[in-house]
Structures are given as C-alpha cells and as structure tokens.
Amino acid sequence: MRLNINITINIKTIVSFLIRNILLILILLIIVACGGSGSGGSGNGGSGSGGNSLHQISGIDPDRGFISGGASIRITGSGFEPGIVVNFGTSPCTVTSMSTSLVVCTTSAVSNAGSVDVTIKNIDGAQKILLNGFTFDQLPSPTINSIISPNYALKSGGTSIRINGTGFQPGVTVLLGTFPCAVTTVATEGTSLTCTTPVVGSGAVGLVDVTVKNPDSQQAVLANGFTFNPLLP
C-alpha cells in the first residue's frame, strides 16, 4: 500500500513539474533542433556571403604567378557549381574546367605586382573570399649569357644571330650598339632569341654593347658583346 502511494505521489510530482516548465522545455527543444541544422558559416575557406551552396576554398595551387598572366591555377574546395566565376583581385581568372570540388582557371594580365583576394562566386550569388589568397609577381629581369652566335656581323646586315639568356619576353627588342637587331623568334621559355642584324654605316666598326629590353622596360646589357667587323664588307 505504501509503495502504491509513493508511485502515485512521484507521478503527480513529475506531471506537475512538466506543466509548470512546459515553456522552458519547448524552448530547449527548439534550440537543440536549430543547433543540429546549423546556420552555415565561412568555414576554413575565408569569408562568405549570399546563399549556402558554396561551402569553402581549401587550397590554391600555385598560389602565385607573373603579372603577365596565362598561369593555370587549381582551386580546391566544395560546393562549386556550373557558371562559377573566379576573380583574383579585380581581374578575372578564366575558368577552363570544373567539378563540385575543383576549379581550374587561367589568370589574366595585371598591371601591378602584389597579393590580392581570391573571390569565387556561384551563379546563385553564394561566394567565398580568400583574403590575400594569390600573389602576382613582377616578371624577372632578362639576363644575357656570354654566348652569342655568331658574335660578329657584316656591315651590310642580314646576319641572323642567336642570343642566349633568361627572362626574354614576347615583344623583346635588341640593340647592337645603337643599331636595332630585328627580333625574329623568342623561345617559349624565354631562354633564347634570334634577330637579324641591320645595315650599318662605315663608321660602325669594332665592339659594341648588346642590349636586350623587355616590354616592361627591364633590360640587360652585355658590354662589348658584339663586333661589326671592319674587314668584312
């Protein structure tokens, strides 16, 4: 009989507690439910805005390239969608291929070197920004090796010479002394070029400097690197 009374009293106590605290219990249940679904966030890939379809940027390889552009960049992450747009600073990085976890894009030429933010934006407006995620480097200065073949020419011009070095850019110009040597080819890797010597006057004899100048105005000079031979016509 005492056991039945205790059980009845305990049940009544629990029911009374639940009734008095029903509002608190409901609030706790709502908090638990909302906490499970989450409210999104920027994750490890920088700040985010817009919708929740773009999740994160997890890697950029390589994370630097020359201001001349043309570098192929691989961006890994999640939530990438067709129509995605990539910008390095204010310059577009043209998307060439993509999946939900990988974007490959090609950098555009820019005017200034330095670090820029990487912005990836899905077509629905969701985007991620990786602060200072990519660095544009200044193009290296050209250098001239001591090998110039041949290192002399006829004053009548028309001799094709090869200059070996590094950092030769498309649009490079060559001077033999003060005379332009018309560039005909530049190696893709920028390690050699060929040019055709000009017609020079009778006073242009002896050793002259060789100057190689890139379009960005960086140049290299090889002192007394070439000869206009007075013994040749």
mmCIF file with all atom_site columns, C-alpha atoms in Angstrom:
data_model
loop_
_atom_site.group_PDB
_atom_site.id
_atom_site.type_symbol
_atom_site.label_atom_id
_atom_site.label_alt_id
_atom_site.label_comp_id
_atom_site.label_asym_id
_atom_site.label_entity_id
_atom_site.label_seq_id
_atom_site.pdbx_PDB_ins_code
_atom_site.Cartn_x
_atom_site.Cartn_y
_atom_site.Cartn_z
_atom_site.occupancy
_atom_site.B_iso_or_equiv
_atom_site.pdbx_formal_charge
_atom_site.auth_seq_id
_atom_site.auth_comp_id
_atom_site.auth_asym_id
_atom_site.auth_atom_id
_atom_site.pdbx_PDB_model_num
ATOM 1   C CA . MET A 1 1   ? 0.000  0.000  0.000   1.00 0.00 ? 1   MET A CA 1
ATOM 2   C CA . ARG A 1 2   ? 2.851  2.458  0.848   1.00 0.00 ? 2   ARG A CA 1
ATOM 3   C CA . LEU A 1 3   ? 4.603  1.598  -2.474  1.00 0.00 ? 3   LEU A CA 1
ATOM 4   C CA . ASN A 1 4   ? 1.467  2.460  -4.462  1.00 0.00 ? 4   ASN A CA 1
ATOM 5   C CA . ILE A 1 5   ? 1.140  5.778  -2.636  1.00 0.00 ? 5   ILE A CA 1
ATOM 6   C CA . ASN A 1 6   ? 4.770  6.693  -3.321  1.00 0.00 ? 6   ASN A CA 1
ATOM 7   C CA . ILE A 1 7   ? 4.444  5.884  -7.014  1.00 0.00 ? 7   ILE A CA 1
ATOM 8   C CA . THR A 1 8   ? 1.290  7.964  -7.274  1.00 0.00 ? 8   THR A CA 1
ATOM 9   C CA . ILE A 1 9   ? 2.952  10.867 -5.488  1.00 0.00 ? 9   ILE A CA 1
ATOM 10  C CA . ASN A 1 10  ? 6.071  10.697 -7.765  1.00 0.00 ? 10  ASN A CA 1
ATOM 11  C CA . ILE A 1 11  ? 3.984  10.642 -10.951 1.00 0.00 ? 11  ILE A CA 1
ATOM 12  C CA . LYS A 1 12  ? 1.951  13.597 -9.761  1.00 0.00 ? 12  LYS A CA 1
ATOM 13  C CA . THR A 1 13  ? 5.192  15.442 -8.941  1.00 0.00 ? 13  THR A CA 1
ATOM 14  C CA . ILE A 1 14  ? 6.651  14.796 -12.419 1.00 0.00 ? 14  ILE A CA 1
ATOM 15  C CA . VAL A 1 15  ? 3.437  15.849 -14.162 1.00 0.00 ? 15  VAL A CA 1
ATOM 16  C CA . SER A 1 16  ? 3.275  18.986 -12.064 1.00 0.00 ? 16  SER A CA 1
ATOM 17  C CA . PHE A 1 17  ? 6.912  19.812 -12.933 1.00 0.00 ? 17  PHE A CA 1
ATOM 18  C CA . LEU A 1 18  ? 6.279  19.319 -16.638 1.00 0.00 ? 18  LEU A CA 1
ATOM 19  C CA . ILE A 1 19  ? 3.223  21.548 -16.602 1.00 0.00 ? 19  ILE A CA 1
ATOM 20  C CA . ARG A 1 20  ? 4.996  24.312 -14.734 1.00 0.00 ? 20  ARG A CA 1
ATOM 21  C CA . ASN A 1 21  ? 8.045  24.167 -17.024 1.00 0.00 ? 21  ASN A CA 1
ATOM 22  C CA . ILE A 1 22  ? 6.464  23.337 -20.387 1.00 0.00 ? 22  ILE A CA 1
ATOM 23  C CA . LEU A 1 23  ? 7.547  26.663 -21.939 1.00 0.00 ? 23  LEU A CA 1
ATOM 24  C CA . LEU A 1 24  ? 11.162 26.139 -20.894 1.00 0.00 ? 24  LEU A CA 1
ATOM 25  C CA . ILE A 1 25  ? 11.134 22.602 -22.289 1.00 0.00 ? 25  ILE A CA 1
ATOM 26  C CA . LEU A 1 26  ? 9.769  23.802 -25.639 1.00 0.00 ? 26  LEU A CA 1
ATOM 27  C CA . ILE A 1 27  ? 12.460 26.466 -25.877 1.00 0.00 ? 27  ILE A CA 1
ATOM 28  C CA . LEU A 1 28  ? 15.174 23.904 -25.151 1.00 0.00 ? 28  LEU A CA 1
ATOM 29  C CA . LEU A 1 29  ? 13.792 21.581 -27.840 1.00 0.00 ? 29  LEU A CA 1
ATOM 30  C CA . ILE A 1 30  ? 13.788 24.399 -30.417 1.00 0.00 ? 30  ILE A CA 1
ATOM 31  C CA . ILE A 1 31  ? 17.384 25.341 -29.551 1.00 0.00 ? 31  ILE A CA 1
ATOM 32  C CA . VAL A 1 32  ? 18.521 21.713 -29.935 1.00 0.00 ? 32  VAL A CA 1
ATOM 33  C CA . ALA A 1 33  ? 16.741 21.384 -33.294 1.00 0.00 ? 33  ALA A CA 1
ATOM 34  C CA . CYS A 1 34  ? 18.220 24.614 -34.684 1.00 0.00 ? 34  CYS A CA 1
ATOM 35  C CA . GLY A 1 35  ? 21.682 23.762 -33.417 1.00 0.00 ? 35  GLY A CA 1
ATOM 36  C CA . GLY A 1 36  ? 21.629 20.457 -35.331 1.00 0.00 ? 36  GLY A CA 1
ATOM 37  C CA . SER A 1 37  ? 20.874 22.073 -38.709 1.00 0.00 ? 37  SER A CA 1
ATOM 38  C CA . GLY A 1 38  ? 23.372 24.948 -38.221 1.00 0.00 ? 38  GLY A CA 1
ATOM 39  C CA . SER A 1 39  ? 23.301 28.391 -39.747 1.00 0.00 ? 39  SER A CA 1
ATOM 40  C CA . GLY A 1 40  ? 26.203 27.990 -42.200 1.00 0.00 ? 40  GLY A CA 1
ATOM 41  C CA . GLY A 1 41  ? 29.391 29.966 -41.947 1.00 0.00 ? 41  GLY A CA 1
ATOM 42  C CA . SER A 1 42  ? 32.554 30.789 -43.749 1.00 0.00 ? 42  SER A CA 1
ATOM 43  C CA . GLY A 1 43  ? 34.373 27.580 -42.775 1.00 0.00 ? 43  GLY A CA 1
ATOM 44  C CA . ASN A 1 44  ? 38.090 27.369 -43.373 1.00 0.00 ? 44  ASN A CA 1
ATOM 45  C CA . GLY A 1 45  ? 37.963 28.989 -46.774 1.00 0.00 ? 45  GLY A CA 1
ATOM 46  C CA . GLY A 1 46  ? 37.611 32.644 -45.802 1.00 0.00 ? 46  GLY A CA 1
ATOM 47  C CA . SER A 1 47  ? 34.560 34.849 -45.532 1.00 0.00 ? 47  SER A CA 1
ATOM 48  C CA . GLY A 1 48  ? 31.292 34.024 -47.259 1.00 0.00 ? 48  GLY A CA 1
ATOM 49  C CA . SER A 1 49  ? 28.094 35.716 -48.321 1.00 0.00 ? 49  SER A CA 1
ATOM 50  C CA . GLY A 1 50  ? 24.913 35.025 -50.227 1.00 0.00 ? 50  GLY A CA 1
ATOM 51  C CA . GLY A 1 51  ? 23.356 31.556 -50.089 1.00 0.00 ? 51  GLY A CA 1
ATOM 52  C CA . ASN A 1 52  ? 24.710 28.372 -48.562 1.00 0.00 ? 52  ASN A CA 1
ATOM 53  C CA . SER A 1 53  ? 25.571 26.468 -51.753 1.00 0.00 ? 53  SER A CA 1
ATOM 54  C CA . LEU A 1 54  ? 29.282 27.360 -51.779 1.00 0.00 ? 54  LEU A CA 1
ATOM 55  C CA . HIS A 1 55  ? 30.983 25.813 -48.794 1.00 0.00 ? 55  HIS A CA 1
ATOM 56  C CA . GLN A 1 56  ? 34.696 26.564 -48.747 1.00 0.00 ? 56  GLN A CA 1
ATOM 57  C CA . ILE A 1 57  ? 38.013 27.147 -50.503 1.00 0.00 ? 57  ILE A CA 1
ATOM 58  C CA . SER A 1 58  ? 40.548 24.635 -49.223 1.00 0.00 ? 58  SER A CA 1
ATOM 59  C CA . GLY A 1 59  ? 43.548 25.216 -51.494 1.00 0.00 ? 59  GLY A CA 1
ATOM 60  C CA . ILE A 1 60  ? 45.055 27.236 -54.385 1.00 0.00 ? 60  ILE A CA 1
ATOM 61  C CA . ASP A 1 61  ? 47.925 25.746 -56.391 1.00 0.00 ? 61  ASP A CA 1
ATOM 62  C CA . PRO A 1 62  ? 50.068 27.517 -57.352 1.00 0.00 ? 62  PRO A CA 1
ATOM 63  C CA . ASP A 1 63  ? 49.279 30.499 -55.173 1.00 0.00 ? 63  ASP A CA 1
ATOM 64  C CA . ARG A 1 64  ? 51.411 32.946 -57.175 1.00 0.00 ? 64  ARG A CA 1
ATOM 65  C CA . GLY A 1 65  ? 52.140 33.805 -60.799 1.00 0.00 ? 65  GLY A CA 1
ATOM 66  C CA . PHE A 1 66  ? 53.565 36.536 -63.016 1.00 0.00 ? 66  PHE A CA 1
ATOM 67  C CA . ILE A 1 67  ? 51.703 39.744 -63.806 1.00 0.00 ? 67  ILE A CA 1
ATOM 68  C CA . SER A 1 68  ? 51.783 38.762 -67.494 1.00 0.00 ? 68  SER A CA 1
ATOM 69  C CA . GLY A 1 69  ? 49.017 36.244 -66.797 1.00 0.00 ? 69  GLY A CA 1
ATOM 70  C CA . GLY A 1 70  ? 48.494 32.903 -68.509 1.00 0.00 ? 70  GLY A CA 1
ATOM 71  C CA . ALA A 1 71  ? 49.109 30.773 -65.399 1.00 0.00 ? 71  ALA A CA 1
ATOM 72  C CA . SER A 1 72  ? 46.879 27.729 -64.907 1.00 0.00 ? 72  SER A CA 1
ATOM 73  C CA . ILE A 1 73  ? 45.561 27.676 -61.324 1.00 0.00 ? 73  ILE A CA 1
ATOM 74  C CA . ARG A 1 74  ? 43.843 24.814 -59.470 1.00 0.00 ? 74  ARG A CA 1
ATOM 75  C CA . ILE A 1 75  ? 41.387 25.795 -56.740 1.00 0.00 ? 75  ILE A CA 1
ATOM 76  C CA . THR A 1 76  ? 40.087 23.023 -54.494 1.00 0.00 ? 76  THR A CA 1
ATOM 77  C CA . GLY A 1 77  ? 37.122 23.199 -52.161 1.00 0.00 ? 77  GLY A CA 1
ATOM 78  C CA . SER A 1 78  ? 33.468 22.223 -52.134 1.00 0.00 ? 78  SER A CA 1
ATOM 79  C CA . GLY A 1 79  ? 30.110 23.431 -53.402 1.00 0.00 ? 79  GLY A CA 1
ATOM 80  C CA . PHE A 1 80  ? 31.370 24.665 -56.785 1.00 0.00 ? 80  PHE A CA 1
ATOM 81  C CA . GLU A 1 81  ? 28.589 24.916 -59.371 1.00 0.00 ? 81  GLU A CA 1
ATOM 82  C CA . PRO A 1 82  ? 28.398 25.343 -63.176 1.00 0.00 ? 82  PRO A CA 1
ATOM 83  C CA . GLY A 1 83  ? 28.664 29.007 -64.122 1.00 0.00 ? 83  GLY A CA 1
ATOM 84  C CA . ILE A 1 84  ? 31.083 29.728 -61.267 1.00 0.00 ? 84  ILE A CA 1
ATOM 85  C CA . VAL A 1 85  ? 33.095 32.963 -61.555 1.00 0.00 ? 85  VAL A CA 1
ATOM 86  C CA . VAL A 1 86  ? 36.625 33.439 -60.197 1.00 0.00 ? 86  VAL A CA 1
ATOM 87  C CA . ASN A 1 87  ? 38.383 36.756 -59.637 1.00 0.00 ? 87  ASN A CA 1
ATOM 88  C CA . PHE A 1 88  ? 41.919 37.443 -58.435 1.00 0.00 ? 88  PHE A CA 1
ATOM 89  C CA . GLY A 1 89  ? 41.545 40.921 -57.067 1.00 0.00 ? 89  GLY A CA 1
ATOM 90  C CA . THR A 1 90  ? 39.560 42.734 -59.740 1.00 0.00 ? 90  THR A CA 1
ATOM 91  C CA . SER A 1 91  ? 40.929 40.606 -62.602 1.00 0.00 ? 91  SER A CA 1
ATOM 92  C CA . PRO A 1 92  ? 39.060 37.554 -63.862 1.00 0.00 ? 92  PRO A CA 1
ATOM 93  C CA . CYS A 1 93  ? 40.604 34.110 -63.750 1.00 0.00 ? 93  CYS A CA 1
ATOM 94  C CA . THR A 1 94  ? 39.010 32.393 -66.739 1.00 0.00 ? 94  THR A CA 1
ATOM 95  C CA . VAL A 1 95  ? 37.507 29.024 -65.768 1.00 0.00 ? 95  VAL A CA 1
ATOM 96  C CA . THR A 1 96  ? 38.616 26.250 -68.121 1.00 0.00 ? 96  THR A CA 1
ATOM 97  C CA . SER A 1 97  ? 37.278 23.216 -66.247 1.00 0.00 ? 97  SER A CA 1
ATOM 98  C CA . MET A 1 98  ? 35.469 22.471 -63.015 1.00 0.00 ? 98  MET A CA 1
ATOM 99  C CA . SER A 1 99  ? 33.746 19.952 -60.764 1.00 0.00 ? 99  SER A CA 1
ATOM 100 C CA . THR A 1 100 ? 31.999 20.382 -57.432 1.00 0.00 ? 100 THR A CA 1
ATOM 101 C CA . SER A 1 101 ? 35.382 20.213 -55.671 1.00 0.00 ? 101 SER A CA 1
ATOM 102 C CA . LEU A 1 102 ? 37.871 21.590 -58.254 1.00 0.00 ? 102 LEU A CA 1
ATOM 103 C CA . VAL A 1 103 ? 38.078 24.695 -60.424 1.00 0.00 ? 103 VAL A CA 1
ATOM 104 C CA . VAL A 1 104 ? 40.871 25.213 -62.968 1.00 0.00 ? 104 VAL A CA 1
ATOM 105 C CA . CYS A 1 105 ? 41.274 28.756 -64.289 1.00 0.00 ? 105 CYS A CA 1
ATOM 106 C CA . THR A 1 106 ? 43.778 30.874 -66.224 1.00 0.00 ? 106 THR A CA 1
ATOM 107 C CA . THR A 1 107 ? 44.997 34.188 -64.827 1.00 0.00 ? 107 THR A CA 1
ATOM 108 C CA . SER A 1 108 ? 44.667 37.476 -66.693 1.00 0.00 ? 108 SER A CA 1
ATOM 109 C CA . ALA A 1 109 ? 47.449 40.007 -67.114 1.00 0.00 ? 109 ALA A CA 1
ATOM 110 C CA . VAL A 1 110 ? 47.536 42.700 -64.429 1.00 0.00 ? 110 VAL A CA 1
ATOM 111 C CA . SER A 1 111 ? 49.390 45.975 -64.067 1.00 0.00 ? 111 SER A CA 1
ATOM 112 C CA . ASN A 1 112 ? 50.758 45.708 -60.551 1.00 0.00 ? 112 ASN A CA 1
ATOM 113 C CA . ALA A 1 113 ? 52.523 43.037 -58.524 1.00 0.00 ? 113 ALA A CA 1
ATOM 114 C CA . GLY A 1 114 ? 51.317 42.088 -55.036 1.00 0.00 ? 114 GLY A CA 1
ATOM 115 C CA . SER A 1 115 ? 48.857 39.945 -53.094 1.00 0.00 ? 115 SER A CA 1
ATOM 116 C CA . VAL A 1 116 ? 45.153 40.005 -53.947 1.00 0.00 ? 116 VAL A CA 1
ATOM 117 C CA . ASP A 1 117 ? 41.960 38.445 -52.604 1.00 0.00 ? 117 ASP A CA 1
ATOM 118 C CA . VAL A 1 118 ? 40.535 35.395 -54.364 1.00 0.00 ? 118 VAL A CA 1
ATOM 119 C CA . THR A 1 119 ? 36.770 35.529 -54.873 1.00 0.00 ? 119 THR A CA 1
ATOM 120 C CA . ILE A 1 120 ? 34.730 32.560 -56.038 1.00 0.00 ? 120 ILE A CA 1
ATOM 121 C CA . LYS A 1 121 ? 31.065 33.165 -56.786 1.00 0.00 ? 121 LYS A CA 1
ATOM 122 C CA . ASN A 1 122 ? 28.402 30.670 -57.749 1.00 0.00 ? 122 ASN A CA 1
ATOM 123 C CA . ILE A 1 123 ? 25.629 31.583 -60.149 1.00 0.00 ? 123 ILE A CA 1
ATOM 124 C CA . ASP A 1 124 ? 23.139 31.775 -57.238 1.00 0.00 ? 124 ASP A CA 1
ATOM 125 C CA . GLY A 1 125 ? 25.177 34.577 -55.650 1.00 0.00 ? 125 GLY A CA 1
ATOM 126 C CA . ALA A 1 126 ? 26.865 32.488 -52.965 1.00 0.00 ? 126 ALA A CA 1
ATOM 127 C CA . GLN A 1 127 ? 30.526 33.380 -52.751 1.00 0.00 ? 127 GLN A CA 1
ATOM 128 C CA . LYS A 1 128 ? 33.721 32.873 -50.783 1.00 0.00 ? 128 LYS A CA 1
ATOM 129 C CA . ILE A 1 129 ? 36.602 35.298 -50.420 1.00 0.00 ? 129 ILE A CA 1
ATOM 130 C CA . LEU A 1 130 ? 40.090 34.134 -49.501 1.00 0.00 ? 130 LEU A CA 1
ATOM 131 C CA . LEU A 1 131 ? 41.952 37.209 -48.301 1.00 0.00 ? 131 LEU A CA 1
ATOM 132 C CA . ASN A 1 132 ? 45.386 37.668 -49.938 1.00 0.00 ? 132 ASN A CA 1
ATOM 133 C CA . GLY A 1 133 ? 44.978 34.221 -51.457 1.00 0.00 ? 133 GLY A CA 1
ATOM 134 C CA . PHE A 1 134 ? 47.095 34.849 -54.572 1.00 0.00 ? 134 PHE A CA 1
ATOM 135 C CA . THR A 1 135 ? 50.242 36.844 -55.330 1.00 0.00 ? 135 THR A CA 1
ATOM 136 C CA . PHE A 1 136 ? 51.167 38.420 -58.653 1.00 0.00 ? 136 PHE A CA 1
ATOM 137 C CA . ASP A 1 137 ? 54.934 38.582 -59.106 1.00 0.00 ? 137 ASP A CA 1
ATOM 138 C CA . GLN A 1 138 ? 56.871 41.038 -61.209 1.00 0.00 ? 138 GLN A CA 1
ATOM 139 C CA . LEU A 1 139 ? 58.409 39.470 -64.286 1.00 0.00 ? 139 LEU A CA 1
ATOM 140 C CA . PRO A 1 140 ? 62.098 38.655 -63.825 1.00 0.00 ? 140 PRO A CA 1
ATOM 141 C CA . SER A 1 141 ? 64.697 40.891 -65.377 1.00 0.00 ? 141 SER A CA 1
ATOM 142 C CA . PRO A 1 142 ? 66.317 39.496 -68.525 1.00 0.00 ? 142 PRO A CA 1
ATOM 143 C CA . THR A 1 143 ? 69.873 38.249 -68.464 1.00 0.00 ? 143 THR A CA 1
ATOM 144 C CA . ILE A 1 144 ? 72.314 37.694 -71.316 1.00 0.00 ? 144 ILE A CA 1
ATOM 145 C CA . ASN A 1 145 ? 74.774 34.843 -71.221 1.00 0.00 ? 145 ASN A CA 1
ATOM 146 C CA . SER A 1 146 ? 78.188 35.293 -72.794 1.00 0.00 ? 146 SER A CA 1
ATOM 147 C CA . ILE A 1 147 ? 77.205 33.004 -75.664 1.00 0.00 ? 147 ILE A CA 1
ATOM 148 C CA . ILE A 1 148 ? 76.158 34.967 -78.786 1.00 0.00 ? 148 ILE A CA 1
ATOM 149 C CA . SER A 1 149 ? 76.470 33.076 -82.030 1.00 0.00 ? 149 SER A CA 1
ATOM 150 C CA . PRO A 1 150 ? 77.906 34.477 -84.165 1.00 0.00 ? 150 PRO A CA 1
ATOM 151 C CA . ASN A 1 151 ? 79.266 37.435 -82.212 1.00 0.00 ? 151 ASN A CA 1
ATOM 152 C CA . TYR A 1 152 ? 80.198 39.450 -85.296 1.00 0.00 ? 152 TYR A CA 1
ATOM 153 C CA . ALA A 1 153 ? 78.423 40.522 -88.478 1.00 0.00 ? 153 ALA A CA 1
ATOM 154 C CA . LEU A 1 154 ? 78.768 42.091 -91.907 1.00 0.00 ? 154 LEU A CA 1
ATOM 155 C CA . LYS A 1 155 ? 78.181 45.826 -92.083 1.00 0.00 ? 155 LYS A CA 1
ATOM 156 C CA . SER A 1 156 ? 75.750 45.094 -94.921 1.00 0.00 ? 156 SER A CA 1
ATOM 157 C CA . GLY A 1 157 ? 73.393 43.462 -92.455 1.00 0.00 ? 157 GLY A CA 1
ATOM 158 C CA . GLY A 1 158 ? 71.227 40.379 -92.844 1.00 0.00 ? 158 GLY A CA 1
ATOM 159 C CA . THR A 1 159 ? 73.120 38.131 -90.400 1.00 0.00 ? 159 THR A CA 1
ATOM 160 C CA . SER A 1 160 ? 70.935 36.024 -88.113 1.00 0.00 ? 160 SER A CA 1
ATOM 161 C CA . ILE A 1 161 ? 72.361 35.819 -84.604 1.00 0.00 ? 161 ILE A CA 1
ATOM 162 C CA . ARG A 1 162 ? 71.237 33.871 -81.559 1.00 0.00 ? 162 ARG A CA 1
ATOM 163 C CA . ILE A 1 163 ? 71.324 35.333 -78.063 1.00 0.00 ? 163 ILE A CA 1
ATOM 164 C CA . ASN A 1 164 ? 71.038 33.018 -75.076 1.00 0.00 ? 164 ASN A CA 1
ATOM 165 C CA . GLY A 1 165 ? 69.902 34.112 -71.624 1.00 0.00 ? 165 GLY A CA 1
ATOM 166 C CA . THR A 1 166 ? 66.834 34.146 -69.405 1.00 0.00 ? 166 THR A CA 1
ATOM 167 C CA . GLY A 1 167 ? 63.673 36.170 -68.979 1.00 0.00 ? 167 GLY A CA 1
ATOM 168 C CA . PHE A 1 168 ? 63.168 37.143 -72.629 1.00 0.00 ? 168 PHE A CA 1
ATOM 169 C CA . GLN A 1 169 ? 59.540 38.162 -73.106 1.00 0.00 ? 169 GLN A CA 1
ATOM 170 C CA . PRO A 1 170 ? 57.428 38.360 -76.263 1.00 0.00 ? 170 PRO A CA 1
ATOM 171 C CA . GLY A 1 171 ? 57.961 41.837 -77.684 1.00 0.00 ? 171 GLY A CA 1
ATOM 172 C CA . VAL A 1 172 ? 61.592 41.987 -76.564 1.00 0.00 ? 172 VAL A CA 1
ATOM 173 C CA . THR A 1 173 ? 63.883 44.332 -78.512 1.00 0.00 ? 173 THR A CA 1
ATOM 174 C CA . VAL A 1 174 ? 67.616 44.114 -79.188 1.00 0.00 ? 174 VAL A CA 1
ATOM 175 C CA . LEU A 1 175 ? 70.205 46.809 -79.830 1.00 0.00 ? 175 LEU A CA 1
ATOM 176 C CA . LEU A 1 176 ? 73.699 46.194 -81.141 1.00 0.00 ? 176 LEU A CA 1
ATOM 177 C CA . GLY A 1 177 ? 75.322 49.383 -80.001 1.00 0.00 ? 177 GLY A CA 1
ATOM 178 C CA . THR A 1 178 ? 72.722 51.896 -81.175 1.00 0.00 ? 178 THR A CA 1
ATOM 179 C CA . PHE A 1 179 ? 71.508 49.773 -84.102 1.00 0.00 ? 179 PHE A CA 1
ATOM 180 C CA . PRO A 1 180 ? 68.312 47.678 -83.790 1.00 0.00 ? 180 PRO A CA 1
ATOM 181 C CA . CYS A 1 181 ? 68.598 43.966 -84.422 1.00 0.00 ? 181 CYS A CA 1
ATOM 182 C CA . ALA A 1 182 ? 65.181 42.829 -85.707 1.00 0.00 ? 182 ALA A CA 1
ATOM 183 C CA . VAL A 1 183 ? 63.902 40.025 -83.455 1.00 0.00 ? 183 VAL A CA 1
ATOM 184 C CA . THR A 1 184 ? 62.547 37.078 -85.437 1.00 0.00 ? 184 THR A CA 1
ATOM 185 C CA . THR A 1 185 ? 61.944 34.425 -82.756 1.00 0.00 ? 185 THR A CA 1
ATOM 186 C CA . VAL A 1 186 ? 61.714 34.204 -78.974 1.00 0.00 ? 186 VAL A CA 1
ATOM 187 C CA . ALA A 1 187 ? 61.815 30.821 -77.245 1.00 0.00 ? 187 ALA A CA 1
ATOM 188 C CA . THR A 1 188 ? 58.662 29.983 -75.302 1.00 0.00 ? 188 THR A CA 1
ATOM 189 C CA . GLU A 1 189 ? 60.639 29.515 -72.097 1.00 0.00 ? 189 GLU A CA 1
ATOM 190 C CA . GLY A 1 190 ? 62.368 32.874 -72.642 1.00 0.00 ? 190 GLY A CA 1
ATOM 191 C CA . THR A 1 191 ? 65.895 31.464 -72.717 1.00 0.00 ? 191 THR A CA 1
ATOM 192 C CA . SER A 1 192 ? 66.914 32.432 -76.254 1.00 0.00 ? 192 SER A CA 1
ATOM 193 C CA . LEU A 1 193 ? 66.054 34.667 -79.170 1.00 0.00 ? 193 LEU A CA 1
ATOM 194 C CA . THR A 1 194 ? 67.207 35.259 -82.717 1.00 0.00 ? 194 THR A CA 1
ATOM 195 C CA . CYS A 1 195 ? 67.489 38.564 -84.535 1.00 0.00 ? 195 CYS A CA 1
ATOM 196 C CA . THR A 1 196 ? 68.719 39.858 -87.881 1.00 0.00 ? 196 THR A CA 1
ATOM 197 C CA . THR A 1 197 ? 71.470 42.465 -87.967 1.00 0.00 ? 197 THR A CA 1
ATOM 198 C CA . PRO A 1 198 ? 70.851 45.792 -89.695 1.00 0.00 ? 198 PRO A CA 1
ATOM 199 C CA . VAL A 1 199 ? 72.812 47.638 -92.343 1.00 0.00 ? 199 VAL A CA 1
ATOM 200 C CA . VAL A 1 200 ? 75.289 49.915 -90.599 1.00 0.00 ? 200 VAL A CA 1
ATOM 201 C CA . GLY A 1 201 ? 77.427 52.802 -91.781 1.00 0.00 ? 201 GLY A CA 1
ATOM 202 C CA . SER A 1 202 ? 81.113 52.690 -92.461 1.00 0.00 ? 202 SER A CA 1
ATOM 203 C CA . GLY A 1 203 ? 81.832 54.266 -89.095 1.00 0.00 ? 203 GLY A CA 1
ATOM 204 C CA . ALA A 1 204 ? 80.168 51.443 -87.166 1.00 0.00 ? 204 ALA A CA 1
ATOM 205 C CA . VAL A 1 205 ? 83.124 49.149 -86.603 1.00 0.00 ? 205 VAL A CA 1
ATOM 206 C CA . GLY A 1 206 ? 84.560 47.319 -83.648 1.00 0.00 ? 206 GLY A CA 1
ATOM 207 C CA . LEU A 1 207 ? 82.999 46.163 -80.405 1.00 0.00 ? 207 LEU A CA 1
ATOM 208 C CA . VAL A 1 208 ? 79.538 47.314 -79.332 1.00 0.00 ? 208 VAL A CA 1
ATOM 209 C CA . ASP A 1 209 ? 77.281 46.586 -76.368 1.00 0.00 ? 209 ASP A CA 1
ATOM 210 C CA . VAL A 1 210 ? 74.347 44.197 -76.725 1.00 0.00 ? 210 VAL A CA 1
ATOM 211 C CA . THR A 1 211 ? 71.136 45.433 -75.066 1.00 0.00 ? 211 THR A CA 1
ATOM 212 C CA . VAL A 1 212 ? 68.065 43.260 -74.599 1.00 0.00 ? 212 VAL A CA 1
ATOM 213 C CA . LYS A 1 213 ? 64.971 45.161 -73.413 1.00 0.00 ? 213 LYS A CA 1
ATOM 214 C CA . ASN A 1 214 ? 61.623 43.648 -72.421 1.00 0.00 ? 214 ASN A CA 1
ATOM 215 C CA . PRO A 1 215 ? 58.257 45.415 -72.943 1.00 0.00 ? 215 PRO A CA 1
ATOM 216 C CA . ASP A 1 216 ? 58.130 46.172 -69.197 1.00 0.00 ? 216 ASP A CA 1
ATOM 217 C CA . SER A 1 217 ? 61.337 48.241 -69.644 1.00 0.00 ? 217 SER A CA 1
ATOM 218 C CA . GLN A 1 218 ? 63.578 45.804 -67.758 1.00 0.00 ? 218 GLN A CA 1
ATOM 219 C CA . GLN A 1 219 ? 66.781 45.238 -69.678 1.00 0.00 ? 219 GLN A CA 1
ATOM 220 C CA . ALA A 1 220 ? 70.143 43.516 -69.717 1.00 0.00 ? 220 ALA A CA 1
ATOM 221 C CA . VAL A 1 221 ? 73.362 44.782 -71.275 1.00 0.00 ? 221 VAL A CA 1
ATOM 222 C CA . LEU A 1 222 ? 76.331 42.687 -72.322 1.00 0.00 ? 222 LEU A CA 1
ATOM 223 C CA . ALA A 1 223 ? 79.270 45.089 -72.639 1.00 0.00 ? 223 ALA A CA 1
ATOM 224 C CA . ASN A 1 224 ? 81.314 44.683 -75.839 1.00 0.00 ? 224 ASN A CA 1
ATOM 225 C CA . GLY A 1 225 ? 79.309 41.586 -76.659 1.00 0.00 ? 225 GLY A CA 1
ATOM 226 C CA . PHE A 1 226 ? 79.224 42.024 -80.443 1.00 0.00 ? 226 PHE A CA 1
ATOM 227 C CA . THR A 1 227 ? 81.573 43.135 -83.231 1.00 0.00 ? 227 THR A CA 1
ATOM 228 C CA . PHE A 1 228 ? 80.912 44.892 -86.505 1.00 0.00 ? 228 PHE A CA 1
ATOM 229 C CA . ASN A 1 229 ? 83.988 43.636 -88.310 1.00 0.00 ? 229 ASN A CA 1
ATOM 230 C CA . PRO A 1 230 ? 85.705 46.347 -90.361 1.00 0.00 ? 230 PRO A CA 1
ATOM 231 C CA . LEU A 1 231 ? 87.372 43.703 -92.509 1.00 0.00 ? 231 LEU A CA 1
ATOM 232 C CA . LEU A 1 232 ? 84.011 42.452 -93.765 1.00 0.00 ? 232 LEU A CA 1
ATOM 233 C CA . PRO A 1 233 ? 82.012 44.265 -96.463 1.00 0.00 ? 233 PRO A CA 1
#
